[in-house]
């Protein structure tokens, strides 16, 4: 079972190649696709964080875009009204979003399943209404404009898309790292036990209520980071980016990728952002095809893209006799 | 006094529209536990169907409403067959996502088939206003209310008296046991979708002339219908009816006496309040179940 | 010191007294059997002891500590473990993970610890794995530790549930129908496990339907009917008690 610690292992090399690829990626594509890349990166953070709440801990939330919006508006308003630097407003936005996540979690998590889903949905719509109607603060549909760029950091100025891209890469790295560590720990197991069977979990000493509230706070905090970044990148905020439909879009990324799988959520976010862009060629029929694609995915690969990927790998291995060489670290599924 | 009566009447009329949409949702939820997010889009399509029939064939408005209901019923059956039936027995978030996919599909289809710009239905009823003292109401609203009450009563009788209605009630209590008793569940589910979709379409065709037609008009109505379903106690028909009128009145009184800007927010505020105090809804007893 | 003691314990559902003015004790180190006809309130009693249900009346103390009103997870922490009548595993987690979760109340790592993953955390995790592996060895499931729990045959699921409950280091273990759904051979395996667990110093409180099984296993037996204790004594006394026989009259004695 012990993995021998070698300085150079295949997985390390692959990780190196992956990082190198991500670093040189902007030089391989034009400005337009860089824009799409950055947008999809923001949604990677959102999907990964929602997966923590929904895929790992099993708490269905249809308000993730609202928390994303709270993070965005908080950070933007802190810089606009209080003149704070982005580097201060971003963590503050994260903390404030987590705080609101905590507040909604306390009453909402007494409820289960559909009820929880609907309360979060109601909360999401309510936040949207506040963003739209509280014009003296958010300027409503007129949009909040003039949000400053991040102040130069270590001599790096944020004048082009490139530094934003690298900043986002670092943020994604941190978020994925944090979620990955949480999932693969005592805490992660406890969260999964909440998803699987709360009664059993409690009988083993898991304080299920504590974990539900905590995972909600952590997940929404990460959504706040995505929001903060988005605000200072886009530099214009309007409520319609944070509506019910956007919450559902994030939800779909998690499900299409495969509930409970961190890599699946990343994949889901990338696919569901890039798909419409590729479908842009279809013009008017974009949402039509998008809707159809989602239905087909749910019907034919309900376990998500990651599950399909695993299955096809297993299938190929069987076809070509490349058995997993008795590796007992792999969880057998039948 | 007159002012209050006007707001009251407006609330009751829009409440009756919500009830019509919510009833389909509540029946569907009761039997399959699906959060059918595309139901609001059926309401939208109902309005567009009626509008198209009126434009193309120049028939009587009421006939157009009826035809729109028939088309929607067929659509409901097909929709269930293609998008929900393959997912029966699977975790419930899957049909939920399928429904969302459908709602994107329908909204975009409406934008392509008709137009993204607002359209108005002219029925002849929406111009003529009846008034008693300073109490005003358009004939269209009276019609809306009358049809709504009639269909609520008819639906109620259908559920209580007919064999199919009884099968629907049985299925909502225990789907498997109902199947074991030799009742064809597929038929029950199809009928439920047909009825629910027809009601939603009628609501759209009747309320459409009061407002305007836009492809995304269904989203908010669908969400509000959900609120009714929840307040009504998830799958409880009587509860849903009461909740629909409650929401209609809350909105109309908020517009009248608080701030018209808060119309939509009021619905969701009521929802959150009620759920925090009584998690099983105002009238409900069933507990939520997701996985 | 009293181990588990309950006095005048009452749990009602509506007008129904599921547990009615119940007095009994569990002595440290014994195997106490709990029997009674269907609906006698046996599982309800377990749910009250483990904090899933709150009794309307009565005292309930564990090691001289009042445990009424404690949450289920706190009950697990003070050393009362349980298994369920219908096996309740974390189906989509591996066999090993199921047992590791049993260590939850004996380990400390929180969110921050998990993220930073310092030396303490890795040591704790290694200990958790080792203890879980030992317990899987004990119930004979070492070979299947990476299977999903739902893919085990029913008998193995019972074994796993026992290993998981043992992972909480219980002082008292409540076992609800350990042999239900098992074949003769599997039943024997479970019974020998339970005896070994008792030899290890854990007190057992066992609900069992099969008379023959409980008579062989238990040191003492408490008999419930309609939520009240109708008899308490050794297996031999119980078998001869006219109250017990009449309570079971009409029920098949297996």
PDB file of C-alpha atoms in Angstrom, chain B:
ATOM      1  CA  UNK B   1     -62.086  51.069   0.937  1.00  0.00           C
ATOM      2  CA  UNK B   2     -62.514  50.871  -2.851  1.00  0.00           C
ATOM      3  CA  UNK B   3     -58.772  50.869  -3.190  1.00  0.00           C
ATOM      4  CA  UNK B   4     -58.476  47.937  -0.835  1.00  0.00           C
ATOM      5  CA  UNK B   5     -61.195  46.067  -2.740  1.00  0.00           C
ATOM      6  CA  UNK B   6     -59.302  46.615  -5.994  1.00  0.00           C
ATOM      7  CA  UNK B   7     -56.085  45.265  -4.568  1.00  0.00           C
ATOM      8  CA  UNK B   8     -57.972  42.375  -3.019  1.00  0.00           C
ATOM      9  CA  UNK B   9     -59.553  41.480  -6.348  1.00  0.00           C
ATOM     10  CA  UNK B  10     -56.252  41.753  -8.217  1.00  0.00           C
ATOM     11  CA  UNK B  11     -54.682  39.488  -5.656  1.00  0.00           C
ATOM     12  CA  UNK B  12     -57.426  36.920  -5.990  1.00  0.00           C
ATOM     13  CA  UNK B  13     -57.207  36.953  -9.780  1.00  0.00           C
ATOM     14  CA  UNK B  14     -53.451  36.530  -9.965  1.00  0.00           C
ATOM     15  CA  UNK B  15     -53.726  34.031  -7.119  1.00  0.00           C
ATOM     16  CA  UNK B  16     -56.102  31.955  -9.213  1.00  0.00           C
ATOM     17  CA  UNK B  17     -53.563  31.976 -12.054  1.00  0.00           C
ATOM     18  CA  UNK B  18     -50.844  30.794  -9.701  1.00  0.00           C
ATOM     19  CA  UNK B  19     -53.124  28.066  -8.413  1.00  0.00           C
ATOM     20  CA  UNK B  20     -53.684  26.781 -11.948  1.00  0.00           C
ATOM     21  CA  UNK B  21     -49.950  26.528 -12.574  1.00  0.00           C
ATOM     22  CA  UNK B  22     -49.202  25.197  -9.113  1.00  0.00           C
ATOM     23  CA  UNK B  23     -51.828  22.446  -9.248  1.00  0.00           C
ATOM     24  CA  UNK B  24     -50.021  20.678 -12.076  1.00  0.00           C
ATOM     25  CA  UNK B  25     -46.759  20.982 -10.213  1.00  0.00           C
ATOM     26  CA  UNK B  26     -48.236  19.654  -7.027  1.00  0.00           C
ATOM     27  CA  UNK B  27     -49.762  16.635  -8.771  1.00  0.00           C
ATOM     28  CA  UNK B  28     -46.494  15.867 -10.528  1.00  0.00           C
ATOM     29  CA  UNK B  29     -44.542  16.305  -7.344  1.00  0.00           C
ATOM     30  CA  UNK B  30     -46.993  14.216  -5.373  1.00  0.00           C
ATOM     31  CA  UNK B  31     -46.570  11.245  -7.665  1.00  0.00           C
ATOM     32  CA  UNK B  32     -42.989  11.404  -8.924  1.00  0.00           C
ATOM     33  CA  UNK B  33     -41.329  13.784  -6.447  1.00  0.00           C
ATOM     34  CA  UNK B  34     -39.920  15.670  -9.417  1.00  0.00           C
ATOM     35  CA  UNK B  35     -39.138  19.349  -9.050  1.00  0.00           C
ATOM     36  CA  UNK B  36     -40.451  20.130 -12.527  1.00  0.00           C
ATOM     37  CA  UNK B  37     -38.629  23.351 -13.317  1.00  0.00           C
ATOM     38  CA  UNK B  38     -39.951  23.547 -16.875  1.00  0.00           C
ATOM     39  CA  UNK B  39     -43.563  23.898 -15.738  1.00  0.00           C
ATOM     40  CA  UNK B  40     -43.368  27.694 -15.888  1.00  0.00           C
ATOM     41  CA  UNK B  41     -42.266  27.329 -19.494  1.00  0.00           C
ATOM     42  CA  UNK B  42     -45.417  25.341 -20.250  1.00  0.00           C
ATOM     43  CA  UNK B  43     -47.347  28.329 -18.918  1.00  0.00           C
ATOM     44  CA  UNK B  44     -45.361  30.546 -21.287  1.00  0.00           C
ATOM     45  CA  UNK B  45     -45.959  28.203 -24.226  1.00  0.00           C
ATOM     46  CA  UNK B  46     -49.679  28.145 -23.429  1.00  0.00           C
ATOM     47  CA  UNK B  47     -49.798  31.899 -23.868  1.00  0.00           C
ATOM     48  CA  UNK B  48     -47.866  31.745 -27.150  1.00  0.00           C
ATOM     49  CA  UNK B  49     -49.998  28.897 -28.502  1.00  0.00           C
ATOM     50  CA  UNK B  50     -53.168  30.891 -27.888  1.00  0.00           C
ATOM     51  CA  UNK B  51     -51.613  33.998 -29.418  1.00  0.00           C
ATOM     52  CA  UNK B  52     -50.566  32.093 -32.529  1.00  0.00           C
ATOM     53  CA  UNK B  53     -53.951  30.426 -32.957  1.00  0.00           C
ATOM     54  CA  UNK B  54     -55.667  33.805 -32.666  1.00  0.00           C
ATOM     55  CA  UNK B  55     -53.303  35.372 -35.190  1.00  0.00           C
ATOM     56  CA  UNK B  56     -53.418  32.601 -37.741  1.00  0.00           C
ATOM     57  CA  UNK B  57     -57.002  31.346 -37.594  1.00  0.00           C
ATOM     58  CA  UNK B  58     -58.810  34.310 -36.118  1.00  0.00           C
ATOM     59  CA  UNK B  59     -61.050  32.019 -34.063  1.00  0.00           C
ATOM     60  CA  UNK B  60     -62.952  32.755 -30.887  1.00  0.00           C
ATOM     61  CA  UNK B  61     -60.614  33.537 -27.992  1.00  0.00           C
ATOM     62  CA  UNK B  62     -62.047  30.860 -25.721  1.00  0.00           C
ATOM     63  CA  UNK B  63     -61.592  28.242 -28.439  1.00  0.00           C
ATOM     64  CA  UNK B  64     -57.983  29.362 -28.759  1.00  0.00           C
ATOM     65  CA  UNK B  65     -57.504  28.883 -25.014  1.00  0.00           C
ATOM     66  CA  UNK B  66     -58.981  25.423 -25.277  1.00  0.00           C
ATOM     67  CA  UNK B  67     -56.814  24.447 -28.255  1.00  0.00           C
ATOM     68  CA  UNK B  68     -53.771  25.746 -26.453  1.00  0.00           C
ATOM     69  CA  UNK B  69     -54.643  23.484 -23.521  1.00  0.00           C
ATOM     70  CA  UNK B  70     -54.938  20.479 -25.828  1.00  0.00           C
ATOM     71  CA  UNK B  71     -51.575  21.145 -27.470  1.00  0.00           C
ATOM     72  CA  UNK B  72     -49.955  21.622 -24.066  1.00  0.00           C
ATOM     73  CA  UNK B  73     -51.453  18.368 -22.804  1.00  0.00           C
ATOM     74  CA  UNK B  74     -49.909  16.470 -25.711  1.00  0.00           C
ATOM     75  CA  UNK B  75     -46.639  18.288 -25.144  1.00  0.00           C
ATOM     76  CA  UNK B  76     -46.748  17.338 -21.466  1.00  0.00           C
ATOM     77  CA  UNK B  77     -47.146  13.660 -22.273  1.00  0.00           C
ATOM     78  CA  UNK B  78     -44.318  13.691 -24.817  1.00  0.00           C
ATOM     79  CA  UNK B  79     -42.073  15.662 -22.494  1.00  0.00           C
ATOM     80  CA  UNK B  80     -42.584  13.195 -19.660  1.00  0.00           C
ATOM     81  CA  UNK B  81     -42.004  10.240 -21.972  1.00  0.00           C
ATOM     82  CA  UNK B  82     -38.721  11.583 -23.340  1.00  0.00           C
ATOM     83  CA  UNK B  83     -37.177  13.465 -20.466  1.00  0.00           C
ATOM     84  CA  UNK B  84     -38.481  12.038 -17.195  1.00  0.00           C
ATOM     85  CA  UNK B  85     -39.481   8.433 -17.805  1.00  0.00           C
ATOM     86  CA  UNK B  86     -35.903   7.254 -18.496  1.00  0.00           C
ATOM     87  CA  UNK B  87     -34.904   8.742 -15.147  1.00  0.00           C
ATOM     88  CA  UNK B  88     -37.595   7.179 -13.011  1.00  0.00           C
ATOM     89  CA  UNK B  89     -36.146   5.490  -9.945  1.00  0.00           C
ATOM     90  CA  UNK B  90     -32.863   7.350 -10.295  1.00  0.00           C
ATOM     91  CA  UNK B  91     -31.666   9.942  -7.741  1.00  0.00           C
ATOM     92  CA  UNK B  92     -34.059  12.871  -7.800  1.00  0.00           C
ATOM     93  CA  UNK B  93     -31.546  15.541  -8.756  1.00  0.00           C
ATOM     94  CA  UNK B  94     -31.325  13.943 -12.218  1.00  0.00           C
ATOM     95  CA  UNK B  95     -34.911  14.683 -13.332  1.00  0.00           C
ATOM     96  CA  UNK B  96     -34.439  18.104 -11.749  1.00  0.00           C
ATOM     97  CA  UNK B  97     -31.542  18.841 -14.099  1.00  0.00           C
ATOM     98  CA  UNK B  98     -33.429  17.323 -16.995  1.00  0.00           C
ATOM     99  CA  UNK B  99     -36.276  19.730 -16.235  1.00  0.00           C
ATOM    100  CA  UNK B 100     -33.892  22.660 -16.208  1.00  0.00           C
ATOM    101  CA  UNK B 101     -32.526  21.534 -19.573  1.00  0.00           C
ATOM    102  CA  UNK B 102     -36.099  21.467 -20.860  1.00  0.00           C
ATOM    103  CA  UNK B 103     -36.752  24.945 -19.596  1.00  0.00           C
ATOM    104  CA  UNK B 104     -33.697  26.292 -21.454  1.00  0.00           C
ATOM    105  CA  UNK B 105     -34.883  24.427 -24.517  1.00  0.00           C
ATOM    106  CA  UNK B 106     -38.419  25.831 -24.387  1.00  0.00           C
ATOM    107  CA  UNK B 107     -37.340  29.393 -23.679  1.00  0.00           C
ATOM    108  CA  UNK B 108     -34.933  29.384 -26.583  1.00  0.00           C
ATOM    109  CA  UNK B 109     -37.450  27.628 -28.822  1.00  0.00           C
ATOM    110  CA  UNK B 110     -39.978  30.369 -28.056  1.00  0.00           C
ATOM    111  CA  UNK B 111     -37.413  33.023 -28.897  1.00  0.00           C
ATOM    112  CA  UNK B 112     -36.727  31.387 -32.234  1.00  0.00           C
ATOM    113  CA  UNK B 113     -40.301  30.434 -33.162  1.00  0.00           C
ATOM    114  CA  UNK B 114     -41.873  33.705 -32.124  1.00  0.00           C
ATOM    115  CA  UNK B 115     -39.714  36.660 -31.197  1.00  0.00           C
ATOM    116  CA  UNK B 116     -37.655  37.908 -28.298  1.00  0.00           C
ATOM    117  CA  UNK B 117     -39.771  41.074 -28.281  1.00  0.00           C
ATOM    118  CA  UNK B 118     -42.889  41.465 -26.151  1.00  0.00           C
ATOM    119  CA  UNK B 119     -46.174  40.595 -27.864  1.00  0.00           C
ATOM    120  CA  UNK B 120     -49.678  41.448 -26.728  1.00  0.00           C
ATOM    121  CA  UNK B 121     -52.774  39.289 -27.013  1.00  0.00           C
ATOM    122  CA  UNK B 122     -55.881  41.198 -27.883  1.00  0.00           C
ATOM    123  CA  UNK B 123     -58.965  39.279 -26.837  1.00  0.00           C
ATOM    124  CA  UNK B 124     -61.700  41.842 -26.788  1.00  0.00           C
ATOM    125  CA  UNK B 125     -62.096  41.154 -23.091  1.00  0.00           C
ATOM    126  CA  UNK B 126     -59.131  43.096 -21.794  1.00  0.00           C
ATOM    127  CA  UNK B 127     -60.376  46.475 -22.952  1.00  0.00           C
ATOM    128  CA  UNK B 128     -63.830  46.342 -21.407  1.00  0.00           C
ATOM    129  CA  UNK B 129     -63.822  47.312 -17.778  1.00  0.00           C
ATOM    130  CA  UNK B 130     -66.654  46.588 -15.382  1.00  0.00           C
ATOM    131  CA  UNK B 131     -67.027  48.925 -12.452  1.00  0.00           C
ATOM    132  CA  UNK B 132     -69.126  49.133  -9.337  1.00  0.00           C
ATOM    133  CA  UNK B 133     -68.540  52.413  -7.564  1.00  0.00           C
ATOM    134  CA  UNK B 134     -64.815  52.833  -7.681  1.00  0.00           C
ATOM    135  CA  UNK B 135     -64.206  49.129  -7.948  1.00  0.00           C
ATOM    136  CA  UNK B 136     -62.792  48.345 -11.375  1.00  0.00           C
ATOM    137  CA  UNK B 137     -62.186  45.017 -12.988  1.00  0.00           C
ATOM    138  CA  UNK B 138     -61.572  44.060 -16.594  1.00  0.00           C
ATOM    139  CA  UNK B 139     -63.647  41.339 -18.191  1.00  0.00           C
ATOM    140  CA  UNK B 140     -60.414  39.496 -18.865  1.00  0.00           C
ATOM    141  CA  UNK B 141     -59.753  39.236 -15.135  1.00  0.00           C
ATOM    142  CA  UNK B 142     -63.285  38.059 -14.512  1.00  0.00           C
ATOM    143  CA  UNK B 143     -62.790  35.449 -17.203  1.00  0.00           C
ATOM    144  CA  UNK B 144     -59.452  34.402 -15.749  1.00  0.00           C
ATOM    145  CA  UNK B 145     -60.998  33.997 -12.338  1.00  0.00           C
ATOM    146  CA  UNK B 146     -64.062  32.128 -13.601  1.00  0.00           C
ATOM    147  CA  UNK B 147     -62.096  29.660 -15.681  1.00  0.00           C
ATOM    148  CA  UNK B 148     -59.631  29.152 -12.842  1.00  0.00           C
ATOM    149  CA  UNK B 149     -62.360  28.391 -10.323  1.00  0.00           C
ATOM    150  CA  UNK B 150     -64.131  26.126 -12.789  1.00  0.00           C
ATOM    151  CA  UNK B 151     -61.004  24.155 -13.548  1.00  0.00           C
ATOM    152  CA  UNK B 152     -60.029  23.909  -9.887  1.00  0.00           C
ATOM    153  CA  UNK B 153     -63.478  22.508  -9.088  1.00  0.00           C
ATOM    154  CA  UNK B 154     -63.385  20.145 -12.063  1.00  0.00           C
ATOM    155  CA  UNK B 155     -59.909  18.944 -11.184  1.00  0.00           C
ATOM    156  CA  UNK B 156     -60.946  18.420  -7.597  1.00  0.00           C
ATOM    157  CA  UNK B 157     -63.970  16.374  -8.678  1.00  0.00           C
ATOM    158  CA  UNK B 158     -61.790  14.430 -11.095  1.00  0.00           C
ATOM    159  CA  UNK B 159     -59.341  13.522  -8.364  1.00  0.00           C
ATOM    160  CA  UNK B 160     -62.034  12.640  -5.857  1.00  0.00           C
ATOM    161  CA  UNK B 161     -64.572  10.869  -8.032  1.00  0.00           C
ATOM    162  CA  UNK B 162     -63.058   9.159 -11.044  1.00  0.00           C
ATOM    163  CA  UNK B 163     -61.070   5.957 -11.123  1.00  0.00           C
ATOM    164  CA  UNK B 164     -58.091   7.706 -12.691  1.00  0.00           C
ATOM    165  CA  UNK B 165     -58.234  10.380 -10.024  1.00  0.00           C
ATOM    166  CA  UNK B 166     -58.242   7.784  -7.305  1.00  0.00           C
ATOM    167  CA  UNK B 167     -55.309   6.045  -8.979  1.00  0.00           C
ATOM    168  CA  UNK B 168     -53.476   9.385  -8.959  1.00  0.00           C
ATOM    169  CA  UNK B 169     -54.105   9.819  -5.257  1.00  0.00           C
ATOM    170  CA  UNK B 170     -53.000   6.277  -4.559  1.00  0.00           C
ATOM    171  CA  UNK B 171     -49.852   6.804  -6.619  1.00  0.00           C
ATOM    172  CA  UNK B 172     -49.003   9.931  -4.690  1.00  0.00           C
ATOM    173  CA  UNK B 173     -49.198   8.008  -1.434  1.00  0.00           C
ATOM    174  CA  UNK B 174     -47.165   5.024  -2.576  1.00  0.00           C
ATOM    175  CA  UNK B 175     -46.131   4.588  -6.169  1.00  0.00           C
ATOM    176  CA  UNK B 176     -44.843   1.035  -5.826  1.00  0.00           C
ATOM    177  CA  UNK B 177     -47.837  -0.260  -3.929  1.00  0.00           C
ATOM    178  CA  UNK B 178     -50.112   1.282  -6.543  1.00  0.00           C
ATOM    179  CA  UNK B 179     -48.196  -0.501  -9.283  1.00  0.00           C
ATOM    180  CA  UNK B 180     -48.503  -3.764  -7.360  1.00  0.00           C
ATOM    181  CA  UNK B 181     -52.266  -3.334  -7.253  1.00  0.00           C
ATOM    182  CA  UNK B 182     -52.260  -3.692 -11.008  1.00  0.00           C
ATOM    183  CA  UNK B 183     -52.673  -0.030 -11.895  1.00  0.00           C
ATOM    184  CA  UNK B 184     -50.644   1.049 -14.900  1.00  0.00           C
ATOM    185  CA  UNK B 185     -48.376   3.708 -13.429  1.00  0.00           C
ATOM    186  CA  UNK B 186     -47.221   4.928 -16.823  1.00  0.00           C
ATOM    187  CA  UNK B 187     -50.765   5.855 -17.749  1.00  0.00           C
ATOM    188  CA  UNK B 188     -51.351   7.598 -14.424  1.00  0.00           C
ATOM    189  CA  UNK B 189     -48.174   9.616 -14.847  1.00  0.00           C
ATOM    190  CA  UNK B 190     -49.047  10.537 -18.445  1.00  0.00           C
ATOM    191  CA  UNK B 191     -52.503  11.700 -17.426  1.00  0.00           C
ATOM    192  CA  UNK B 192     -50.997  13.735 -14.612  1.00  0.00           C
ATOM    193  CA  UNK B 193     -48.609  15.475 -16.970  1.00  0.00           C
ATOM    194  CA  UNK B 194     -51.369  16.055 -19.524  1.00  0.00           C
ATOM    195  CA  UNK B 195     -53.683  17.600 -16.941  1.00  0.00           C
ATOM    196  CA  UNK B 196     -50.984  19.651 -15.264  1.00  0.00           C
ATOM    197  CA  UNK B 197     -49.654  20.996 -18.549  1.00  0.00           C
ATOM    198  CA  UNK B 198     -53.135  21.859 -19.815  1.00  0.00           C
ATOM    199  CA  UNK B 199     -53.872  23.817 -16.639  1.00  0.00           C
ATOM    200  CA  UNK B 200     -50.583  25.707 -16.854  1.00  0.00           C
ATOM    201  CA  UNK B 201     -51.220  26.506 -20.518  1.00  0.00           C
ATOM    202  CA  UNK B 202     -54.725  27.735 -19.753  1.00  0.00           C
ATOM    203  CA  UNK B 203     -53.320  29.979 -17.068  1.00  0.00           C
ATOM    204  CA  UNK B 204     -50.807  31.390 -19.544  1.00  0.00           C
ATOM    205  CA  UNK B 205     -53.413  31.885 -22.253  1.00  0.00           C
ATOM    206  CA  UNK B 206     -55.720  33.677 -19.821  1.00  0.00           C
ATOM    207  CA  UNK B 207     -53.171  35.779 -17.943  1.00  0.00           C
ATOM    208  CA  UNK B 208     -51.177  36.545 -21.101  1.00  0.00           C
ATOM    209  CA  UNK B 209     -53.612  39.195 -22.328  1.00  0.00           C
ATOM    210  CA  UNK B 210     -53.403  40.977 -18.964  1.00  0.00           C
ATOM    211  CA  UNK B 211     -49.633  41.307 -19.251  1.00  0.00           C
ATOM    212  CA  UNK B 212     -47.402  40.854 -22.326  1.00  0.00           C
ATOM    213  CA  UNK B 213     -45.828  37.780 -23.852  1.00  0.00           C
ATOM    214  CA  UNK B 214     -42.058  37.339 -23.624  1.00  0.00           C
ATOM    215  CA  UNK B 215     -40.116  34.079 -23.912  1.00  0.00           C
ATOM    216  CA  UNK B 216     -38.861  34.221 -20.312  1.00  0.00           C
ATOM    217  CA  UNK B 217     -42.233  35.080 -18.783  1.00  0.00           C
ATOM    218  CA  UNK B 218     -42.555  31.560 -17.406  1.00  0.00           C
ATOM    219  CA  UNK B 219     -39.504  31.517 -15.174  1.00  0.00           C
ATOM    220  CA  UNK B 220     -40.789  33.701 -12.363  1.00  0.00           C
ATOM    221  CA  UNK B 221     -44.309  32.276 -12.536  1.00  0.00           C
ATOM    222  CA  UNK B 222     -42.845  28.772 -12.362  1.00  0.00           C
ATOM    223  CA  UNK B 223     -40.832  29.696  -9.286  1.00  0.00           C
ATOM    224  CA  UNK B 224     -43.866  31.230  -7.622  1.00  0.00           C
ATOM    225  CA  UNK B 225     -45.896  28.151  -8.398  1.00  0.00           C
ATOM    226  CA  UNK B 226     -43.191  26.236  -6.600  1.00  0.00           C
ATOM    227  CA  UNK B 227     -43.590  28.455  -3.617  1.00  0.00           C
ATOM    228  CA  UNK B 228     -47.305  27.574  -3.624  1.00  0.00           C
ATOM    229  CA  UNK B 229     -46.501  23.880  -3.802  1.00  0.00           C
ATOM    230  CA  UNK B 230     -44.160  24.130  -0.834  1.00  0.00           C
ATOM    231  CA  UNK B 231     -46.427  26.308   1.267  1.00  0.00           C
ATOM    232  CA  UNK B 232     -49.223  23.937   0.414  1.00  0.00           C
ATOM    233  CA  UNK B 233     -47.214  21.077   1.820  1.00  0.00           C
ATOM    234  CA  UNK B 234     -45.679  19.339  -1.201  1.00  0.00           C
ATOM    235  CA  UNK B 235     -48.262  17.387  -3.088  1.00  0.00           C
ATOM    236  CA  UNK B 236     -51.301  18.493  -1.092  1.00  0.00           C
ATOM    237  CA  UNK B 237     -53.980  19.773  -3.489  1.00  0.00           C
ATOM    238  CA  UNK B 238     -56.079  21.764  -1.004  1.00  0.00           C
ATOM    239  CA  UNK B 239     -52.983  23.277   0.582  1.00  0.00           C
ATOM    240  CA  UNK B 240     -51.713  24.355  -2.826  1.00  0.00           C
ATOM    241  CA  UNK B 241     -54.985  26.105  -3.668  1.00  0.00           C
ATOM    242  CA  UNK B 242     -54.952  28.068  -0.415  1.00  0.00           C
ATOM    243  CA  UNK B 243     -51.261  28.890  -0.818  1.00  0.00           C
ATOM    244  CA  UNK B 244     -51.833  30.164  -4.383  1.00  0.00           C
ATOM    245  CA  UNK B 245     -54.427  32.672  -3.250  1.00  0.00           C
ATOM    246  CA  UNK B 246     -52.278  33.605  -0.268  1.00  0.00           C
ATOM    247  CA  UNK B 247     -49.349  34.411  -2.560  1.00  0.00           C
ATOM    248  CA  UNK B 248     -51.556  36.355  -4.962  1.00  0.00           C
ATOM    249  CA  UNK B 249     -52.956  38.453  -2.121  1.00  0.00           C
ATOM    250  CA  UNK B 250     -49.563  39.004  -0.488  1.00  0.00           C
ATOM    251  CA  UNK B 251     -48.198  40.319  -3.764  1.00  0.00           C
ATOM    252  CA  UNK B 252     -51.087  42.547  -4.543  1.00  0.00           C
ATOM    253  CA  UNK B 253     -51.208  44.027  -1.046  1.00  0.00           C
ATOM    254  CA  UNK B 254     -47.430  44.525  -1.085  1.00  0.00           C
ATOM    255  CA  UNK B 255     -47.814  46.449  -4.326  1.00  0.00           C
ATOM    256  CA  UNK B 256     -50.666  48.464  -2.854  1.00  0.00           C
ATOM    257  CA  UNK B 257     -49.437  49.278   0.606  1.00  0.00           C
ATOM    258  CA  UNK B 258     -45.686  48.624   0.794  1.00  0.00           C
ATOM    259  CA  UNK B 259     -43.710  49.102  -2.392  1.00  0.00           C
ATOM    260  CA  UNK B 260     -44.463  47.824  -5.869  1.00  0.00           C
ATOM    261  CA  UNK B 261     -40.757  47.128  -6.289  1.00  0.00           C
ATOM    262  CA  UNK B 262     -41.021  44.436  -3.627  1.00  0.00           C
ATOM    263  CA  UNK B 263     -43.781  42.478  -5.377  1.00  0.00           C
ATOM    264  CA  UNK B 264     -41.652  39.489  -6.331  1.00  0.00           C
ATOM    265  CA  UNK B 265     -39.456  39.607  -3.251  1.00  0.00           C
ATOM    266  CA  UNK B 266     -42.526  39.387  -1.010  1.00  0.00           C
ATOM    267  CA  UNK B 267     -43.379  35.909  -2.286  1.00  0.00           C
ATOM    268  CA  UNK B 268     -39.987  34.525  -1.434  1.00  0.00           C
ATOM    269  CA  UNK B 269     -39.832  36.330   1.874  1.00  0.00           C
ATOM    270  CA  UNK B 270     -43.139  34.677   2.827  1.00  0.00           C
ATOM    271  CA  UNK B 271     -41.710  31.339   1.752  1.00  0.00           C
ATOM    272  CA  UNK B 272     -38.578  31.626   3.850  1.00  0.00           C
ATOM    273  CA  UNK B 273     -40.537  32.876   6.845  1.00  0.00           C
ATOM    274  CA  UNK B 274     -43.047  30.061   6.684  1.00  0.00           C
ATOM    275  CA  UNK B 275     -40.431  27.370   6.171  1.00  0.00           C
ATOM    276  CA  UNK B 276     -38.435  28.556   9.132  1.00  0.00           C
ATOM    277  CA  UNK B 277     -41.477  28.427  11.359  1.00  0.00           C
ATOM    278  CA  UNK B 278     -43.225  25.403   9.835  1.00  0.00           C
ATOM    279  CA  UNK B 279     -40.806  23.390   7.716  1.00  0.00           C
ATOM    280  CA  UNK B 280     -43.502  21.111   6.333  1.00  0.00           C
ATOM    281  CA  UNK B 281     -45.351  24.023   4.729  1.00  0.00           C
ATOM    282  CA  UNK B 282     -48.449  25.817   5.937  1.00  0.00           C
ATOM    283  CA  UNK B 283     -50.763  22.922   5.325  1.00  0.00           C
ATOM    284  CA  UNK B 284     -48.490  19.985   4.776  1.00  0.00           C
ATOM    285  CA  UNK B 285     -47.486  16.927   6.690  1.00  0.00           C
ATOM    286  CA  UNK B 286     -45.133  15.189   4.278  1.00  0.00           C
ATOM    287  CA  UNK B 287     -41.414  15.385   4.887  1.00  0.00           C
ATOM    288  CA  UNK B 288     -39.020  16.253   2.096  1.00  0.00           C
ATOM    289  CA  UNK B 289     -36.891  13.568   0.580  1.00  0.00           C
ATOM    290  CA  UNK B 290     -34.167  14.092  -1.941  1.00  0.00           C
ATOM    291  CA  UNK B 291     -31.912  11.109  -2.306  1.00  0.00           C
TER     292      UNK B 291
END
